[in-house]
Tab-separated table of C-alpha atoms in Angstrom:
chain	number	residue	atom	x	y	z
A	1	MET	CA	-22.118	-4.357	-64.335
A	2	ARG	CA	-21.511	-7.588	-66.293
A	3	GLU	CA	-17.903	-7.401	-65.551
A	4	ILE	CA	-19.032	-7.171	-61.734
A	5	GLY	CA	-21.977	-9.486	-61.446
A	6	ASP	CA	-18.891	-12.233	-63.096
A	7	ASN	CA	-16.399	-11.324	-60.877
A	8	LEU	CA	-18.649	-12.414	-58.217
A	9	GLY	CA	-19.559	-15.243	-59.791
A	10	LEU	CA	-15.787	-16.546	-60.358
A	11	ALA	CA	-15.407	-15.730	-56.206
A	12	ASN	CA	-19.183	-17.905	-55.548
A	13	LEU	CA	-17.475	-21.038	-58.235
A	14	SER	CA	-14.366	-20.469	-55.715
A	15	GLY	CA	-16.228	-21.254	-52.757
A	16	ARG	CA	-15.817	-18.362	-51.337
A	17	THR	CA	-16.170	-14.742	-51.218
A	18	ARG	CA	-14.192	-11.858	-51.492
A	19	CYS	CA	-14.915	-10.581	-48.705
A	20	GLY	CA	-13.398	-13.927	-47.080
A	21	ARG	CA	-17.385	-15.276	-45.754
A	22	GLU	CA	-18.572	-18.600	-46.775
A	23	PRO	CA	-20.751	-18.966	-49.653
A	24	PHE	CA	-24.847	-19.063	-48.794
A	25	GLY	CA	-25.919	-22.465	-47.704
A	26	ALA	CA	-22.769	-23.349	-46.415
A	27	THR	CA	-22.102	-24.855	-43.601
A	28	ALA	CA	-21.650	-23.344	-40.594
A	29	PRO	CA	-18.275	-24.626	-38.550
A	30	VAL	CA	-19.324	-25.889	-34.561
A	31	VAL	CA	-17.576	-23.517	-32.361
A	32	THR	CA	-17.967	-24.971	-28.557
A	33	VAL	CA	-17.392	-22.032	-25.900
A	34	THR	CA	-15.661	-23.133	-23.078
A	35	ASP	CA	-15.226	-21.101	-20.010
A	36	SER	CA	-11.489	-20.525	-19.492
A	37	LYS	CA	-11.723	-19.047	-15.858
A	38	THR	CA	-10.023	-20.967	-13.282
A	39	LEU	CA	-11.257	-21.327	-9.505
A	40	ALA	CA	-9.261	-18.591	-8.329
A	41	ASP	CA	-10.896	-16.532	-11.180
A	42	ARG	CA	-14.623	-17.356	-10.164
A	43	ILE	CA	-13.496	-16.732	-6.717
A	44	GLU	CA	-12.048	-13.806	-7.029
A	45	ASP	CA	-15.212	-12.802	-8.895
A	46	LEU	CA	-16.833	-12.545	-6.117
A	47	LEU	CA	-14.784	-10.678	-3.607
A	48	PRO	CA	-15.566	-7.530	-2.732
A	49	GLN	CA	-12.133	-6.432	-4.130
A	50	THR	CA	-11.175	-3.880	-1.217
A	51	GLN	CA	-7.920	-4.907	-0.714
A	52	CYS	CA	-7.505	-4.892	2.864
A	53	THR	CA	-5.570	-7.723	3.681
A	54	LYS	CA	-7.621	-8.479	6.872
A	55	CYS	CA	-8.043	-11.930	5.113
A	56	GLY	CA	-4.347	-12.058	5.582
A	57	TYR	CA	-3.091	-11.705	2.481
A	58	ASN	CA	-2.002	-9.170	0.791
A	59	GLY	CA	-5.091	-8.690	-1.240
A	60	CYS	CA	-7.811	-9.989	-3.382
A	61	ARG	CA	-6.304	-12.147	-5.835
A	62	PRO	CA	-3.663	-14.023	-3.468
A	63	TYR	CA	-6.598	-14.476	-1.199
A	64	ALA	CA	-8.588	-16.263	-3.917
A	65	GLU	CA	-5.551	-18.172	-5.097
A	66	ALA	CA	-5.094	-19.223	-1.412
A	67	ILE	CA	-9.051	-20.803	-1.108
A	68	ALA	CA	-8.451	-22.598	-4.851
A	69	ALA	CA	-5.931	-24.295	-3.146
A	70	GLY	CA	-6.876	-25.317	-0.208
A	71	ASP	CA	-4.668	-23.287	1.878
A	72	ALA	CA	-6.859	-20.417	3.258
A	73	ASN	CA	-10.864	-20.890	4.724
A	74	TYR	CA	-13.590	-19.009	2.799
A	75	ASN	CA	-14.807	-16.961	5.757
A	76	GLN	CA	-11.855	-14.592	5.777
A	77	CYS	CA	-13.304	-11.615	4.325
A	78	PRO	CA	-14.848	-8.773	7.130
A	79	PRO	CA	-15.681	-6.412	3.735
A	80	GLY	CA	-17.617	-9.533	2.756
A	81	GLY	CA	-19.213	-10.123	5.763
A	82	ALA	CA	-21.693	-13.291	5.733
A	83	GLU	CA	-23.639	-12.701	2.165
A	84	GLY	CA	-19.816	-13.068	0.902
A	85	ILE	CA	-19.449	-16.322	2.787
A	86	ALA	CA	-22.916	-17.116	1.104
A	87	ARG	CA	-21.516	-16.740	-2.581
A	88	LEU	CA	-18.202	-18.556	-1.613
A	89	ALA	CA	-19.928	-21.560	-0.069
A	90	GLY	CA	-22.102	-22.012	-2.773
A	91	LEU	CA	-19.783	-21.464	-5.845
A	92	LEU	CA	-17.087	-24.304	-3.470
A	93	GLY	CA	-20.363	-26.291	-2.798
A	94	LYS	CA	-19.737	-25.695	0.651
A	95	PRO	CA	-22.264	-25.040	3.991
A	96	VAL	CA	-22.403	-21.724	5.224
A	97	ILE	CA	-20.147	-20.475	8.179
A	98	PRO	CA	-19.624	-17.909	10.286
A	99	LEU	CA	-17.449	-15.114	9.526
A	100	ASN	CA	-13.950	-16.061	11.305
A	101	PRO	CA	-13.497	-13.469	14.426
A	102	VAL	CA	-9.284	-13.311	14.262
A	103	ASN	CA	-9.905	-11.556	10.740
A	104	GLY	CA	-12.230	-8.628	12.136
A	105	SER	CA	-16.356	-8.284	12.140
A	106	GLU	CA	-18.624	-7.398	10.129
A	107	HIS	CA	-19.373	-3.964	9.999
A	108	PRO	CA	-20.855	-0.153	8.197
A	109	ARG	CA	-18.411	0.374	5.539
A	110	ALA	CA	-16.423	3.567	6.299
A	111	VAL	CA	-14.453	6.029	4.231
A	112	ALA	CA	-11.318	7.780	5.022
A	113	PHE	CA	-10.892	11.194	5.779
A	114	ILE	CA	-7.472	13.585	6.189
A	115	ASP	CA	-7.163	16.363	8.946
A	116	GLU	CA	-5.785	18.980	6.319
A	117	SER	CA	-4.934	20.891	9.400
A	118	LEU	CA	-2.475	18.221	10.538
A	119	CYS	CA	-1.350	16.817	7.359
A	120	ILE	CA	2.245	17.270	6.675
A	121	GLY	CA	2.430	15.980	2.944
A	122	CYS	CA	4.549	12.998	3.311
A	123	THR	CA	2.859	10.858	0.515
A	124	LEU	CA	3.041	7.653	3.053
A	125	CYS	CA	-0.795	7.296	2.947
A	126	MET	CA	-0.273	7.441	-1.176
A	127	GLN	CA	2.073	4.712	-0.950
A	128	ALA	CA	0.075	2.632	1.475
A	129	CYS	CA	-3.353	2.820	-0.657
A	130	PRO	CA	-4.373	0.175	-2.842
A	131	VAL	CA	-6.556	1.608	-5.459
A	132	ASP	CA	-5.061	5.036	-5.843
A	133	ALA	CA	-7.473	6.659	-4.071
A	134	ILE	CA	-5.218	9.402	-2.020
A	135	VAL	CA	-3.849	12.255	-4.272
A	136	GLY	CA	-1.384	14.812	-2.989
A	137	ALA	CA	2.305	15.864	-3.248
A	138	PRO	CA	5.322	16.093	-1.781
A	139	LYS	CA	5.162	18.752	1.060
A	140	GLN	CA	1.402	19.124	0.173
A	141	MET	CA	-1.812	18.737	1.788
A	142	HIS	CA	-3.132	15.354	0.640
A	143	THR	CA	-6.824	14.506	0.381
A	144	ILE	CA	-8.874	11.431	-0.236
A	145	VAL	CA	-11.464	10.603	-3.115
A	146	GLU	CA	-14.631	9.702	-1.213
A	147	SER	CA	-15.842	7.835	-4.331
A	148	LEU	CA	-12.518	5.940	-5.028
A	149	CYS	CA	-12.166	5.298	-1.172
A	150	THR	CA	-12.472	1.448	-0.647
A	151	GLY	CA	-11.895	2.054	3.653
A	152	CYS	CA	-9.745	-0.869	3.729
A	153	ASP	CA	-7.885	1.693	6.436
A	154	LEU	CA	-4.381	0.581	5.221
A	155	CYS	CA	-3.489	4.111	4.898
A	156	VAL	CA	-4.072	4.545	8.599
A	157	PRO	CA	-0.615	3.402	10.371
A	158	PRO	CA	1.878	4.983	8.318
A	159	CYS	CA	0.377	7.750	8.805
A	160	PRO	CA	3.295	9.883	11.392
A	161	VAL	CA	1.039	12.407	12.553
A	162	ASP	CA	-2.716	10.579	13.017
A	163	CYS	CA	-4.802	12.553	10.693
A	164	ILE	CA	-6.299	9.907	8.659
A	165	ALA	CA	-9.985	8.805	10.319
A	166	MET	CA	-12.510	6.586	8.909
A	167	VAL	CA	-15.859	7.860	8.938
A	168	PRO	CA	-18.934	5.482	8.191
A	169	VAL	CA	-20.940	6.468	5.677
A	170	THR	CA	-23.220	3.487	5.054
A	171	ASP	CA	-25.010	4.091	8.196
A	172	GLU	CA	-26.438	0.543	9.127
A	173	ARG	CA	-25.573	-1.431	6.172
A	174	THR	CA	-22.752	-3.453	6.292
A	175	GLY	CA	-20.973	-6.487	3.933
A	176	TRP	CA	-22.172	-6.498	0.274
A	177	ASP	CA	-25.561	-4.125	1.610
A	178	ALA	CA	-22.504	-1.741	1.552
A	179	TRP	CA	-20.931	-2.183	-1.474
A	180	THR	CA	-22.212	-2.879	-4.627
A	181	GLN	CA	-20.309	-5.077	-7.157
A	182	GLU	CA	-19.517	-1.745	-9.998
A	183	GLN	CA	-17.959	-0.282	-6.803
A	184	ALA	CA	-15.735	-4.012	-6.375
A	185	ASP	CA	-15.517	-4.039	-10.199
A	186	ALA	CA	-14.132	-0.366	-10.215
A	187	ALA	CA	-11.827	-0.850	-7.203
A	188	ARG	CA	-10.051	-4.352	-9.246
A	189	GLU	CA	-9.609	-2.115	-12.095
A	190	ARG	CA	-7.971	0.657	-10.299
A	191	HIS	CA	-6.025	-2.371	-8.430
A	192	ASP	CA	-4.243	-3.701	-11.155
A	193	ARG	CA	-3.834	-0.425	-12.851
A	194	ARG	CA	-1.478	-0.068	-10.060
A	195	LEU	CA	-0.033	-2.993	-10.149
A	196	ALA	CA	0.760	-3.500	-13.330
A	197	ARG	CA	2.277	0.767	-12.894
A	198	GLN	CA	4.445	-0.780	-9.821
A	199	ARG	CA	5.880	-3.906	-11.975
A	200	ARG	CA	6.863	-1.344	-14.800
A	201	GLU	CA	8.184	0.788	-12.202
A	202	ARG	CA	10.242	-1.764	-10.580
A	203	GLU	CA	11.055	-3.554	-13.727
A	204	ALA	CA	12.577	-0.309	-15.073
A	205	ALA	CA	14.711	0.506	-12.113
A	206	GLU	CA	15.836	-3.498	-12.755
A	207	ALA	CA	16.994	-1.999	-16.348
A	208	ARG	CA	18.724	0.851	-15.043
A	209	ALA	CA	20.738	-1.157	-12.282
A	210	ALA	CA	21.862	-3.696	-14.745
A	211	ALA	CA	22.658	-1.170	-17.342
A	212	ARG	CA	24.671	0.383	-14.590
A	213	ARG	CA	26.520	-2.424	-13.029
A	214	ALA	CA	27.427	-3.313	-16.887
A	215	ALA	CA	28.849	0.129	-17.084
A	216	SER	CA	30.941	0.013	-14.106
A	217	THR	CA	32.315	-3.471	-15.150
A	218	SER	CA	33.362	-2.165	-18.740
A	219	ALA	CA	34.878	0.934	-17.539
A	220	ALA	CA	36.974	-1.074	-14.784
A	221	LYS	CA	38.308	-3.245	-17.815
A	222	ALA	CA	39.340	-0.104	-19.796
A	223	GLY	CA	40.831	1.421	-16.746
A	224	ALA	CA	38.342	4.351	-17.116
A	225	GLU	CA	36.036	6.864	-14.611
A	226	PRO	CA	32.973	4.961	-13.440
A	227	ALA	CA	30.211	6.588	-15.091
A	228	ALA	CA	28.361	9.219	-12.827
A	229	PRO	CA	24.900	8.513	-11.226
A	230	ALA	CA	21.477	8.352	-14.000
A	231	ALA	CA	19.416	11.286	-13.623
A	232	GLU	CA	17.349	8.401	-12.004
A	233	ASP	CA	18.659	7.813	-8.927
A	234	ASP	CA	19.269	11.484	-7.601
A	235	ALA	CA	15.528	11.549	-7.852
A	236	ALA	CA	15.566	8.620	-5.644
A	237	ALA	CA	17.486	9.926	-3.703
A	238	LYS	CA	15.482	13.114	-3.439
A	239	LYS	CA	12.327	11.609	-3.023
A	240	ARG	CA	13.840	9.463	-0.557
A	241	ALA	CA	15.182	13.025	1.736
A	242	ILE	CA	11.996	14.297	1.403
A	243	ILE	CA	9.966	12.082	2.959
A	244	ALA	CA	13.154	11.352	6.097
A	245	ALA	CA	11.868	15.575	6.044
A	246	ALA	CA	8.685	15.167	6.193
A	247	LEU	CA	9.336	12.111	8.968
A	248	GLU	CA	11.016	14.703	10.927
A	249	ARG	CA	8.525	17.134	10.871
A	250	ALA	CA	5.940	14.635	11.905
A	251	ARG	CA	8.110	13.428	14.806
A	252	LYS	CA	8.009	17.577	15.831
A	253	LYS	CA	4.323	17.836	15.454
A	254	LYS	CA	3.606	15.075	17.298
A	255	GLU	CA	5.569	16.242	20.023
A	256	GLU	CA	3.742	19.049	19.907
A	257	LEU	CA	0.249	18.138	19.627
A	258	ALA	CA	1.242	15.683	22.807
A	259	SER	CA	2.085	19.296	24.707
A	260	GLN	CA	-0.906	20.651	24.420
A	261	GLY	CA	-3.184	17.997	25.361
A	262	ALA	CA	-4.105	16.467	21.799
A	263	ALA	CA	-4.812	12.853	21.033
A	264	PRO	CA	-4.617	11.153	18.104
A	265	LYS	CA	-7.954	11.239	15.762
A	266	ASN	CA	-7.654	7.626	14.353
A	267	THR	CA	-7.279	5.503	16.946
A	268	GLU	CA	-10.793	4.557	17.638
A	269	GLY	CA	-12.849	2.191	16.703
A	270	VAL	CA	-10.008	0.043	13.984
A	271	SER	CA	-9.808	-3.528	13.849
A	272	ALA	CA	-7.877	-5.887	15.759
A	273	ALA	CA	-4.753	-6.071	12.926
A	274	VAL	CA	-4.780	-2.419	12.364
A	275	GLN	CA	-4.257	-1.482	16.156
A	276	ALA	CA	-1.300	-4.097	15.719
A	277	GLN	CA	-0.096	-2.653	13.306
A	278	ILE	CA	-0.537	1.208	14.979
A	279	ASP	CA	0.947	-0.379	18.248
A	280	ALA	CA	3.623	-1.631	16.316
A	281	ALA	CA	4.918	1.586	14.644
A	282	GLU	CA	4.859	3.273	18.087
A	283	ALA	CA	7.110	1.073	19.259
A	284	ARG	CA	9.531	1.322	16.143
A	285	ARG	CA	9.302	5.068	17.081
A	286	ARG	CA	9.766	4.377	20.781
A	287	ARG	CA	12.688	2.575	19.773
A	288	LEU	CA	14.016	4.637	17.616
A	289	ALA	CA	14.428	7.566	19.419
A	290	GLU	CA	15.968	5.734	21.980
A	291	GLN	CA	18.788	5.130	19.888
A	292	ARG	CA	19.007	8.419	18.707
A	293	ALA	CA	19.047	9.699	22.235
A	294	ALA	CA	21.542	6.681	23.027
A	295	ARG	CA	24.091	8.236	19.913
A	296	ASP	CA	23.438	11.417	20.538
A	297	ALA	CA	24.314	10.557	24.504
A	298	GLU	CA	27.815	9.257	22.902
A	299	ALA	CA	28.427	11.387	20.971
A	300	ALA	CA	28.565	14.053	23.539
A	301	GLY	CA	31.677	12.051	25.229
A	302	PRO	CA	32.222	12.704	28.947
A	303	ALA	CA	32.078	16.174	30.540
A	304	SER	CA	35.356	18.392	29.944
A	305	GLY	CA	37.672	19.800	32.594
A	306	ASP	CA	35.703	22.886	33.226
A	307	ASP	CA	32.667	21.253	33.245
A	308	ALA	CA	34.144	19.530	36.073
A	309	PRO	CA	32.107	20.047	39.517
A	310	ALA	CA	34.313	21.886	41.583
A	311	ALA	CA	35.494	20.789	45.135
A	312	ASN	CA	34.444	21.460	48.291
A	313	ASP	CA	36.771	24.239	50.082
A	314	GLN	CA	37.707	21.594	53.145
A	315	ASP	CA	38.102	18.912	50.844
A	316	ALA	CA	40.930	21.096	49.059
A	317	PRO	CA	44.222	21.003	50.541
A	318	GLY	CA	45.281	24.250	51.804
A	319	PRO	CA	48.801	25.409	51.653
A	320	SER	CA	51.698	23.266	52.531
A	321	ALA	CA	53.571	24.883	56.070
A	322	PRO	CA	57.006	25.864	55.863
A	323	PRO	CA	59.698	23.254	56.541
A	324	ASP	CA	60.970	22.706	60.111
A	325	LYS	CA	64.672	23.875	60.319
A	326	ASN	CA	65.100	21.190	63.511
A	327	ALA	CA	63.571	18.405	61.257
A	328	PRO	CA	66.296	16.081	60.696
């Protein structure tokens, strides 16, 4: 015990205890706490995090940065509604103004639902969802996790068979009355994780491409055969082939539904921005169909001699008359 006490005494004489703490009676250092958040950070904290792009920007963070930079107004977020505008106005020290109708209107929050009988498993809606609220696999039925869906309706335009419908789930409640801060924080976290995953995948793809270029350059200098495509490239090509096949099945399915008089289920009550995307997609599909028909007609070529229509008998020349012996 004496040895321990002596050691503690020596430690205190040195000005610090062995655990690194200040001795009793010492004056604690003054720590100044500062808010490290930027204006864009504080603006983003007030946005509903639906990532719907109705504000005209690719997500809530780009919109917050645009407001902070003075490039966008603070009344362009329909999901936040009037209360969201009031929150931003209070932060920015500006008056409360109405929602810009160009960006949409404030309405009850809707959740996407997939008609399982029509889904062809093309995965296009999964790629469009900004918060990973859709689960499924290629050529398999997809489903939407209702508790994770933000109602952004970005999955609607890419669907080639119109099997996604937006269904209101908050009765008459709109804006922040239909969406909680906890839901916004969770959606923001999922969106950030998705962006991080996409960034990792993009960097990995760029690294593989750089490695292939370096290998090809080295092989060319050495006069060797170029390296075979990596397995990742084969997987990417297979994925593109699966999507192409799914789109072809979707085209046939739409033709079948059209012949039966079935109408799309997700083109009612959508925002003007989403309707514009739907119209653009339909125009693109029609243009591609016309180009495909033109290519098919060109490949078929002109009709062959066997297929040419036969001449009328009255127009066909008859047998030649025998020569006249008295003719000069």
